[in-house]
mmCIF file of C-alpha atoms in Angstrom:
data_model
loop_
_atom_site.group_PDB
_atom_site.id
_atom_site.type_symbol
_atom_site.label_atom_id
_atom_site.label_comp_id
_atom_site.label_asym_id
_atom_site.label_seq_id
_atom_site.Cartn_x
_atom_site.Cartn_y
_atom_site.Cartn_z
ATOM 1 C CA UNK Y 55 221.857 58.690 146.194
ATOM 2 C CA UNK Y 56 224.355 56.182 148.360
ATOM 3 C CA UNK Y 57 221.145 53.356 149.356
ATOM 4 C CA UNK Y 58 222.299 50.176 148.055
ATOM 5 C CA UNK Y 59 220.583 46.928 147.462
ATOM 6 C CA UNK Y 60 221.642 44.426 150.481
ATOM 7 C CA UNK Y 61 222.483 40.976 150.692
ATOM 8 C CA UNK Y 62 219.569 39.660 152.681
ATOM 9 C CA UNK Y 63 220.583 39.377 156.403
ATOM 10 C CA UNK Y 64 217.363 37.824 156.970
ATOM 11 C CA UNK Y 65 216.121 34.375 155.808
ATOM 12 C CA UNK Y 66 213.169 34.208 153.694
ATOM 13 C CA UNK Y 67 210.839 32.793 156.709
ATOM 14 C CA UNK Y 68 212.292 35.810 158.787
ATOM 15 C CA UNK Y 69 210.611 37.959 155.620
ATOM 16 C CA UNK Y 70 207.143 36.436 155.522
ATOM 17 C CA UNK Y 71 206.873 36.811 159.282
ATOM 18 C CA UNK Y 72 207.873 40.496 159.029
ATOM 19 C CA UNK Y 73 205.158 40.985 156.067
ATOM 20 C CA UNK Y 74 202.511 38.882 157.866
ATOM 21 C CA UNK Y 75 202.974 41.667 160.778
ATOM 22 C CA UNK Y 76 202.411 45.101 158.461
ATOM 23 C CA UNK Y 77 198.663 46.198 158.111
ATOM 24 C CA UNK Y 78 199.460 45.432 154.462
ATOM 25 C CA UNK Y 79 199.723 42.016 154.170
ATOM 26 C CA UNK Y 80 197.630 40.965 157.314
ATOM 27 C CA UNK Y 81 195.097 39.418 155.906
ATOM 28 C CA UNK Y 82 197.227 37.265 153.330
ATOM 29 C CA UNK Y 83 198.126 33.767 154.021
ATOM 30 C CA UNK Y 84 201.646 32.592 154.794
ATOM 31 C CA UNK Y 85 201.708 30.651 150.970
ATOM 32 C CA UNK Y 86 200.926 33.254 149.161
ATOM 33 C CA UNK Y 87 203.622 35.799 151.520
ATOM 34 C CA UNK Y 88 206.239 33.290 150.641
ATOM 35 C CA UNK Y 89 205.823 33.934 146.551
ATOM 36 C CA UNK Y 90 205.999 37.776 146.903
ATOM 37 C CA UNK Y 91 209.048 37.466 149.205
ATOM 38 C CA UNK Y 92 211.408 36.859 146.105
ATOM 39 C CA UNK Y 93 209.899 40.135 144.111
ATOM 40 C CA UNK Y 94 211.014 42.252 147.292
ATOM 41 C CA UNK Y 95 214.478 44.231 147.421
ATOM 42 C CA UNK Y 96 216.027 45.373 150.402
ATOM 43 C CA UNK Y 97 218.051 48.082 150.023
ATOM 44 C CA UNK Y 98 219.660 50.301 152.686
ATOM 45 C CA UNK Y 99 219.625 53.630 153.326
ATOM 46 C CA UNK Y 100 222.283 55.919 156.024
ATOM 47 C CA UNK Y 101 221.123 58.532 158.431
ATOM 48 C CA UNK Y 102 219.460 61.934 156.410
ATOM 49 C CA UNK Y 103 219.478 60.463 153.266
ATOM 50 C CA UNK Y 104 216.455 60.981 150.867
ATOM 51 C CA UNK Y 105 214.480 58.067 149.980
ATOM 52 C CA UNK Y 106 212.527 59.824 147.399
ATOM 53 C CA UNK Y 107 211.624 63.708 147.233
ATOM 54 C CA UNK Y 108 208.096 65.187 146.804
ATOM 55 C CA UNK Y 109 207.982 65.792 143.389
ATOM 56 C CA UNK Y 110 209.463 62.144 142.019
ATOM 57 C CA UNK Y 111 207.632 59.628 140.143
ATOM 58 C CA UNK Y 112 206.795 57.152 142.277
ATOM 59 C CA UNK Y 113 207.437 53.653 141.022
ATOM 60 C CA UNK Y 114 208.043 52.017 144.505
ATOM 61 C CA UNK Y 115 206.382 51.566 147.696
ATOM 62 C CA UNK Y 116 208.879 50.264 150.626
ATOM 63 C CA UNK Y 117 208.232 48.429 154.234
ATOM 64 C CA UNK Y 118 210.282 49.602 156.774
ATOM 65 C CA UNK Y 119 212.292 47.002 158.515
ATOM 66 C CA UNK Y 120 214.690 48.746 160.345
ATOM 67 C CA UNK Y 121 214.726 51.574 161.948
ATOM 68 C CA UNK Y 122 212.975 54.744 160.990
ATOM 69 C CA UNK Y 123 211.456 56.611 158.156
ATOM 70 C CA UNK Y 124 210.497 60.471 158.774
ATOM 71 C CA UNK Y 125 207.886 61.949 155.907
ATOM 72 C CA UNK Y 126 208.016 65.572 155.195
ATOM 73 C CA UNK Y 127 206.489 68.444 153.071
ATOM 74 C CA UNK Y 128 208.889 71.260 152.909
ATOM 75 C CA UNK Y 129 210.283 70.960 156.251
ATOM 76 C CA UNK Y 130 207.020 70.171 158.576
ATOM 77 C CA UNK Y 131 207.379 66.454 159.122
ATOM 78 C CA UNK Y 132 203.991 64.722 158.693
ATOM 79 C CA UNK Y 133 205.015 61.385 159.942
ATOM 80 C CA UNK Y 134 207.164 58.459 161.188
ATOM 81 C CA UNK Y 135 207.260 55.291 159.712
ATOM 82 C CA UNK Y 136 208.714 52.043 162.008
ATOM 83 C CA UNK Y 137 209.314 48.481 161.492
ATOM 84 C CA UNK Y 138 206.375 47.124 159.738
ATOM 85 C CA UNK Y 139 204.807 50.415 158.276
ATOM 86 C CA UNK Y 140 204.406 50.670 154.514
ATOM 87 C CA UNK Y 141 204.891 54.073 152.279
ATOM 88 C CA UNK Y 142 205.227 55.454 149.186
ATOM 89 C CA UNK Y 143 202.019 53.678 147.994
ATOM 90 C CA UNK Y 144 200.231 57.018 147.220
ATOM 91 C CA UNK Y 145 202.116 57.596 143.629
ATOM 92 C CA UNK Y 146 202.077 53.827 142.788
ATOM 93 C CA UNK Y 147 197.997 54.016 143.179
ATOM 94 C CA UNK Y 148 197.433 57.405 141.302
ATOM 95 C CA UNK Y 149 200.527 57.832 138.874
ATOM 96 C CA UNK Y 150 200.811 61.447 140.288
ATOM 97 C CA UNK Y 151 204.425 62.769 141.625
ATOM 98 C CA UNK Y 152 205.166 62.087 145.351
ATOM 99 C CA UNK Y 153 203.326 64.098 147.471
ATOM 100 C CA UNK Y 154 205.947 64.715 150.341
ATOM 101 C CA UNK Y 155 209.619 63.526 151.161
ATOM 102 C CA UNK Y 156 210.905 60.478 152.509
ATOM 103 C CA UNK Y 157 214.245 60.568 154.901
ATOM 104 C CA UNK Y 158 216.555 57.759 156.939
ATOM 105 C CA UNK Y 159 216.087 58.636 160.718
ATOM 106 C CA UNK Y 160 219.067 56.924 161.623
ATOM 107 C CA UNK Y 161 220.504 53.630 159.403
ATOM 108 C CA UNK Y 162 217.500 52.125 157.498
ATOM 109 C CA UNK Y 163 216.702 49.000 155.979
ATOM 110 C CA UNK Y 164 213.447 48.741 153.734
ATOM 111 C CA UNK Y 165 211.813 46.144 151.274
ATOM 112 C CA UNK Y 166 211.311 48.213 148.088
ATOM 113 C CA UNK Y 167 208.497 46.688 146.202
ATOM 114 C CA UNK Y 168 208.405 48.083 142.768
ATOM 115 C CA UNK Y 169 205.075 48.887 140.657
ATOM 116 C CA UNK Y 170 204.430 46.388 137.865
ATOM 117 C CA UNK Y 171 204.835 43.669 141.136
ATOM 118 C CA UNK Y 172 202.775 45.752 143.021
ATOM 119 C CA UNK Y 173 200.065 45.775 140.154
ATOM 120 C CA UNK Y 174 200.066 41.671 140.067
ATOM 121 C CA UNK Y 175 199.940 41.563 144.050
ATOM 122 C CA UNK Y 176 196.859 43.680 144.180
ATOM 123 C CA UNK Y 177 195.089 41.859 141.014
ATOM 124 C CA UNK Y 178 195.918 38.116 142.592
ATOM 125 C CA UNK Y 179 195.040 39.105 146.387
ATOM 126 C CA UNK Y 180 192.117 41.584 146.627
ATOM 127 C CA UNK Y 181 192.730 41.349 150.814
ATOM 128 C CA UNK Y 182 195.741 43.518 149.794
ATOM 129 C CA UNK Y 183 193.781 46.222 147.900
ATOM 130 C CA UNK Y 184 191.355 46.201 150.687
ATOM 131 C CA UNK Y 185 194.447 46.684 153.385
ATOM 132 C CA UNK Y 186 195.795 49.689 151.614
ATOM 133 C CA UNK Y 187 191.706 51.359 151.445
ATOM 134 C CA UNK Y 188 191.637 50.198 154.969
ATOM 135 C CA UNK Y 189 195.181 51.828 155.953
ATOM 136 C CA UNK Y 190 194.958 55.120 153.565
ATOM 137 C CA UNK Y 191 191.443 56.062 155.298
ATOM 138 C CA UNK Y 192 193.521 55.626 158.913
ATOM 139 C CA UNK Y 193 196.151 58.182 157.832
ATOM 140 C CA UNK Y 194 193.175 60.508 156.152
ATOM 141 C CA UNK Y 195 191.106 60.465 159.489
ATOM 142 C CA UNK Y 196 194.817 61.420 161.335
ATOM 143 C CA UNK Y 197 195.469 64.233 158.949
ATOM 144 C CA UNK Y 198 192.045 65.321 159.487
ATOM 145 C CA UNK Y 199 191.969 65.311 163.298
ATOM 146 C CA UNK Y 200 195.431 67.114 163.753
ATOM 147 C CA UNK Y 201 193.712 69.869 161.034
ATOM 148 C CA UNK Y 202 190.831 70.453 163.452
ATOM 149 C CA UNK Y 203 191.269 73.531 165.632
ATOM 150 C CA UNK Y 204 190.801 73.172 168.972
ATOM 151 C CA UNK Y 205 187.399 74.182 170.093
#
């Protein structure tokens, strides 16, 4: 894999703003942002390449910050991720291999925030738990309704 880790091109208020914005961290105040900003790494990734591949052990889940993240199983994509969205949290919450693909749509920049982090996030702020429920039942009712033959 070419991604790299970055030097940050934005400041660490520029950060908490960005996290305040994703469903995941809505809920958490600007303080408490501005301690999990430092655990963060952004790292890069070029156009096509593989984030992680269904099958992996997931130990990461990243927030997109620039540009565009396509998910796929096999080679039916199954979403698009945009500034703001979160993925990758399904392996870090069930220890089971990734359950699709993750590919750069064009140059991408993410915030890769890595499991045992994840874990002390979750137990300190409960709003986050509640976020990813919240979030994980959106993309299950989505699923479900494009399922649904038409009547």
């Amino acid at each position: 894999m070419s991604h790299h880790a970055t030097t940050s091109r934005i400041s660490a208020t520029e950060r908490v703003a960005l996290l305040k914005n994703t469903a995941l961290f809505a809920e958490t105040p600007e303080n408490v942002l501005s301690s999990i900003v430092p655990i963060m790494k952004e790292v890069a990734f070029q156009e096509g390449e593989q984030i992680f591949a269904k099958g992996d052990l997931g130990t990461s889940l990243f927030i997109v910050q620039e540009g565009e993240v396509h998910i796929f199983s096999g080679t039916q994509q199954l979403a698009t991720f945009r500034p703001g969205d979160f993925f990758g949290e399904l392996a870090l919450l069930d220890a089971e291999p990734r359950s699709a693909s993750a590919v750069a749509h064009g140059a991408v920049v993410t915030f890769r925030l890595d499991q045992e982090d994840f874990y002390d996030v979750m137990e300190e702020r409960g709003e986050v738990l509640r976020n990813i429920l919240r979030v994980l039942c959106q993309r299950l009712r989505r699923q479900n309704e494009k399922m649904q033959l038409p009547q």
